[in-house]
Coordinates of C-alpha atoms in Angstrom, one line a residue:
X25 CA 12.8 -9.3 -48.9
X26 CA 16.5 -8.3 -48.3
X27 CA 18.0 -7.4 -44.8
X28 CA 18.3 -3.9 -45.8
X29 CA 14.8 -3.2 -46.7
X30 CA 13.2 -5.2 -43.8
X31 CA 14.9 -2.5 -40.9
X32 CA 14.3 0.4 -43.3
X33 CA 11.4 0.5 -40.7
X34 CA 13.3 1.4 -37.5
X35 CA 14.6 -0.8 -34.3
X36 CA 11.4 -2.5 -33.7
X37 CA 11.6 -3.7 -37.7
X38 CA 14.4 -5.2 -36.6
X39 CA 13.5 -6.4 -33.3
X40 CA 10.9 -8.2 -34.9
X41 CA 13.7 -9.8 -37.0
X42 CA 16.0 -11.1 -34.2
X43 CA 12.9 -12.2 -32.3
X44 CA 11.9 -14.7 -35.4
X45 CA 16.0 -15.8 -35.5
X46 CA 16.3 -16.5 -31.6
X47 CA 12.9 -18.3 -31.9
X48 CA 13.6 -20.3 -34.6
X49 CA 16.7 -21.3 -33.2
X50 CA 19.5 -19.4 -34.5
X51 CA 20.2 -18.4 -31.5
X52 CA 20.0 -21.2 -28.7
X53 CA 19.2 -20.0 -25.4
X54 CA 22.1 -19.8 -23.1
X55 CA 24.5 -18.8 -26.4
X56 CA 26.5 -15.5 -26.6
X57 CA 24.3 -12.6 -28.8
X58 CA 26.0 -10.8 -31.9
X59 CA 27.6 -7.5 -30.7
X60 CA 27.0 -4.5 -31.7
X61 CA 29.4 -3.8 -34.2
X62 CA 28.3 -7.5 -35.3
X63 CA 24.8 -6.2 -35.9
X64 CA 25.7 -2.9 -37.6
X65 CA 27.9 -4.6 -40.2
X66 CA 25.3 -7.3 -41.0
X67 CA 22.4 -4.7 -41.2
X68 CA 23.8 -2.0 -42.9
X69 CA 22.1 0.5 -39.8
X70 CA 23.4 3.0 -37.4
X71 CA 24.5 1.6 -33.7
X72 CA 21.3 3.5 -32.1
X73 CA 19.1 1.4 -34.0
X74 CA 21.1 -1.2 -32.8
X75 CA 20.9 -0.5 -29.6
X76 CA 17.4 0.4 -29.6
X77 CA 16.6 -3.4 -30.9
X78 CA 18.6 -4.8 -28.7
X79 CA 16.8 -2.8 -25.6
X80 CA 13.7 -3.9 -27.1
X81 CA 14.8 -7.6 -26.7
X82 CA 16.1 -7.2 -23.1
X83 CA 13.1 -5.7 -21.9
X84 CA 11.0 -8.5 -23.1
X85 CA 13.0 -10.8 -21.5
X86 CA 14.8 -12.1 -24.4
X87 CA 18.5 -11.0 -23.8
X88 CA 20.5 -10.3 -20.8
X89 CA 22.9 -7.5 -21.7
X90 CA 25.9 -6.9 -19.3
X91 CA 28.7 -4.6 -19.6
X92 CA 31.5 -7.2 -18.8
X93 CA 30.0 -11.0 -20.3
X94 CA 28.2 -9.2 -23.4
X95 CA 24.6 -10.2 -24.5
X96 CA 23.6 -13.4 -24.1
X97 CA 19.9 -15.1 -25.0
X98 CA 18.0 -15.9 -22.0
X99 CA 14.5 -16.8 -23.5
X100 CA 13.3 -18.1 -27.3
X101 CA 9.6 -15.5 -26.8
X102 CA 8.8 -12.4 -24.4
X103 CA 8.2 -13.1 -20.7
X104 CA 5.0 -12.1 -20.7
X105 CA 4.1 -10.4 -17.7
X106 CA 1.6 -11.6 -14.5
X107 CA -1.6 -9.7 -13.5
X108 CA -2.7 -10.2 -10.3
X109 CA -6.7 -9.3 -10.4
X110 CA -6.3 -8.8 -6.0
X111 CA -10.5 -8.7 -5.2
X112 CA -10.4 -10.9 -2.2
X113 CA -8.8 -13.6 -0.5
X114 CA -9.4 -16.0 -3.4
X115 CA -7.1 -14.1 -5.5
X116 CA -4.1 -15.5 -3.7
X117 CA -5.2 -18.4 -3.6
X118 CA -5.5 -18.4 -7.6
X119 CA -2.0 -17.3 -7.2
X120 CA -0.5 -19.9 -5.7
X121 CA -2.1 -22.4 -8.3
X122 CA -1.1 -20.6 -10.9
X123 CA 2.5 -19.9 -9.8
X124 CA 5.2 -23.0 -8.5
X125 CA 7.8 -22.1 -6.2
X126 CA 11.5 -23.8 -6.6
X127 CA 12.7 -24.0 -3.3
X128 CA 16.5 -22.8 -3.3
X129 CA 16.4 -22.2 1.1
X130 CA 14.9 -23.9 4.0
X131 CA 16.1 -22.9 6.9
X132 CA 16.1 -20.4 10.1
X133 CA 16.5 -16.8 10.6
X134 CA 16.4 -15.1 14.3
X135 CA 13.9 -12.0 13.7
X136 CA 12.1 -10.8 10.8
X137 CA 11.3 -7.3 11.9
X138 CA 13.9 -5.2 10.1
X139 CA 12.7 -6.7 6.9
X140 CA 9.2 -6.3 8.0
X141 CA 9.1 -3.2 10.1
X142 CA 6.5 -1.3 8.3
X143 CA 4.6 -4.3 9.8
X144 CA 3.3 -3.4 13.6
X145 CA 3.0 -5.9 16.4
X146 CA 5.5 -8.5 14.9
X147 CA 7.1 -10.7 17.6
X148 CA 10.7 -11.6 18.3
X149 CA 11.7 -15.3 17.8
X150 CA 12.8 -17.5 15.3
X151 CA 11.0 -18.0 11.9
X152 CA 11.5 -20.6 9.4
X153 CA 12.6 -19.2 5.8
X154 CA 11.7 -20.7 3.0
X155 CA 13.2 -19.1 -0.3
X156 CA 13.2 -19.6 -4.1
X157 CA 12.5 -19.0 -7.4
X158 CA 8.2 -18.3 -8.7
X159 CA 7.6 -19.7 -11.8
X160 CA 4.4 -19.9 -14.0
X161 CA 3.0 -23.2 -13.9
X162 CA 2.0 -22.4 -17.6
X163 CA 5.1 -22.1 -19.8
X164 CA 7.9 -22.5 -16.4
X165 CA 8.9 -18.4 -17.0
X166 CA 10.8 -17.3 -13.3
X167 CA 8.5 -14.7 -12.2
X168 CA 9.8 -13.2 -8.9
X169 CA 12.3 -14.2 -6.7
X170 CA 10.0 -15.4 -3.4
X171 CA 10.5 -15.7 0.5
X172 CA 8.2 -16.7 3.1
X173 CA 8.4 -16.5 6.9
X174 CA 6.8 -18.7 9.6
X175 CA 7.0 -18.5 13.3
X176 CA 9.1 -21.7 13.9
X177 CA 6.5 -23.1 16.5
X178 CA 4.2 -23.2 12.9
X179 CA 7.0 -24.4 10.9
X180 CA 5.7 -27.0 8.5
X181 CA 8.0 -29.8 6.9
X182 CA 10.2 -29.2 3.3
X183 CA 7.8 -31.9 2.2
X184 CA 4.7 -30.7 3.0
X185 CA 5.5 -27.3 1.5
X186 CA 7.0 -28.9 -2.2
X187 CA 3.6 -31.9 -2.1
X188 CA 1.2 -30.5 -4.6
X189 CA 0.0 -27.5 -5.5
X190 CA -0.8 -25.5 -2.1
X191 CA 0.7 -22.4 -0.9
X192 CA 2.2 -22.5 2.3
X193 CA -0.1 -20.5 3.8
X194 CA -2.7 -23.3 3.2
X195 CA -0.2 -26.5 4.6
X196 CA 0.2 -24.1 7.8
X197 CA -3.7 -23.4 8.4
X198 CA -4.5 -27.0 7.8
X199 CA -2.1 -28.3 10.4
X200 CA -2.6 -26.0 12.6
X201 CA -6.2 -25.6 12.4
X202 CA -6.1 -22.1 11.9
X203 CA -8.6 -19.8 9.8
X204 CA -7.7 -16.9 7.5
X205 CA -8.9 -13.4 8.5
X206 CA -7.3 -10.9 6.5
X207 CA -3.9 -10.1 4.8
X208 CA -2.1 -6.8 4.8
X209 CA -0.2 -6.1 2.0
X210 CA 2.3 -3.6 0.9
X211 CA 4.1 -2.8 -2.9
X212 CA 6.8 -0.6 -3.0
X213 CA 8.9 0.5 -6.1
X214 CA 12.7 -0.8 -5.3
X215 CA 15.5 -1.7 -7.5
X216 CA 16.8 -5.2 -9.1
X217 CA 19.9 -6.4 -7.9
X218 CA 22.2 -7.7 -10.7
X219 CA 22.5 -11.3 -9.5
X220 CA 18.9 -11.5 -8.9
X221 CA 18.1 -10.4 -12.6
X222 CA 20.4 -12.8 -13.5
X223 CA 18.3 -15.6 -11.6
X224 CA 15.3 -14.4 -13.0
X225 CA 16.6 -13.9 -16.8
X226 CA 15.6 -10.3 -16.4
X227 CA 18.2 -8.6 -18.5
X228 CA 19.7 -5.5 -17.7
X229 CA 15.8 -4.4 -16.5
X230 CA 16.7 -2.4 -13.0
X231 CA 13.3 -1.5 -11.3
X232 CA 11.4 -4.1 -9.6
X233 CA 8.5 -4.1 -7.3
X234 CA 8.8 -5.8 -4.0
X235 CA 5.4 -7.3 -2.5
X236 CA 5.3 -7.9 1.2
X237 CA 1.9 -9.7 2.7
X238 CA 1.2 -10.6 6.7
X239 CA -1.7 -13.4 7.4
X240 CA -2.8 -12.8 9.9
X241 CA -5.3 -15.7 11.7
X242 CA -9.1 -14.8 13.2
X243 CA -7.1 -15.3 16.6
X244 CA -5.1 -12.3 15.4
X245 CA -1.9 -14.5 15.4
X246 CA 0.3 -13.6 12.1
X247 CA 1.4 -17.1 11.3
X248 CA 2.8 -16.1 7.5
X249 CA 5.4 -13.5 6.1
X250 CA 6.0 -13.2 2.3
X251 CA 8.4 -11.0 0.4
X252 CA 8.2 -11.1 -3.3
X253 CA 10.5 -9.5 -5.7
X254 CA 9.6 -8.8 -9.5
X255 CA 10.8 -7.3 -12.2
X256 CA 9.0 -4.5 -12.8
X257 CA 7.5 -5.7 -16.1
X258 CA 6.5 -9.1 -15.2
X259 CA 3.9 -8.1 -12.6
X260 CA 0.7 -5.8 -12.0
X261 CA -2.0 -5.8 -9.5
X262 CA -5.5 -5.3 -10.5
X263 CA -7.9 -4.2 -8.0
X264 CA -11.8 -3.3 -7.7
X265 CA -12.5 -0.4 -5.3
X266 CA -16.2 -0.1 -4.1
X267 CA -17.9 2.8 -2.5
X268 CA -18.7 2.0 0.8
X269 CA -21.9 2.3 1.6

């Protein structure tokens, strides 16, 4: 079947075409993408259909398009994206066996409650920052760009945070013999910064959805802060809500 005839069909035709090249490995991850004009020339189709494809691609996770460097190929198959099903606490706990964290930051910030005021009752001090990149455990895809916050009296060791597979939240109750009572979380619509969807091979995808969680012990001491930030595409919540009875 000729070029031609195969996009007759419309930018997802070809999508579907440049998705089979860049998985078979005509296009190596990391390379520089055909341009436009490129793609026009070779296809024999109009530049919206081109850019249409090519939009496609980038929202799957495929390319990163930039004004400046051009498209490049970040992935060889769709990121596909994470679904949280959030019903109680074992949900995170799923999470954090399901998900890896690449530490990039381990250090010390002086006070948390700018970046956490919608948060009440947070004290002043120090807290240990841990930072990174959240990948699935599964096929390595960055998922979210991921900070967590402890009070620096609770502050675990780098390698007790990067043995195994246990969230942080976990290493900090066990050494400090503390029990989970609840978590309060919040998710907010924000945008992506272009550096971070860089880091996460995002594309040009914009919106993202920032998490933020508190743990909060049964002596009501909040011992853990997390921010997460996702593209949009790569993350939903789902949730059961019962009539109270």
């Amino acid at each position: 079947m000729s070029e031609g005839t195969r996009t007759t069909g419309g930018h997802a035709v070809l999508a579907d075409l440049l998705r089979d090249e860049i998985g078979g490995g005509t296009y190596p991850v990391g390379s520089r993408f055909p341009t436009e004009p490129e793609l026009q020339e070779r296809f024999g189709v109009g530049r919206h259909t081109i850019r249409e494809a090519l939009k496609l691609l980038a929202e799957q996770g495929i390319l990163g398009r930039r004004r400046k460097t051009g498209t490049t190929v970040l992935a060889q198959r769709p990121v596909a994206p994470y679904v949280h099903s959030l019903r109680d606490l074992k949900g995170l706990f799923d999470f954090a066996q399901s998900t890896q964290l690449d530490v990039r930051h381990y250090g010390f910030a002086s006070s948390v409650a700018k970046s956490f005021e919608s948060f009440s009752g947070l004290r002043e001090g120090r807290w240990l920052r841990v930072a990174g990149v959240r990948s699935t455990r599964n096929d390595q895809q960055p998922l979210c760009w991921s900070e967590v916050f402890v009070p620096e009296k609770l502050a675990p060791a780098l390698e007790a945070i990067q043995q195994g597979d246990r969230a942080i939240y976990e290493v900090i109750m066990d050494e400090q013999g503390l029990k989970l009572d609840y978590v309060e979380q919040e998710v907010s619509a924000t945008t992506m910064p272009a550096a971070m969807a860089d880091l996460l091979h995002a594309g040009t995808e914009t919106a993202a959805l920032a998490v933020k969680r508190r743990y909060v012990a049964n002596n009501g001491q909040t011992f853990e802060l997390s921010y997460n930030l996702y593209p949009a595409t790569r993350y939903s919540v789902r949730s059961v809500i019962r009539q109270r009875i």
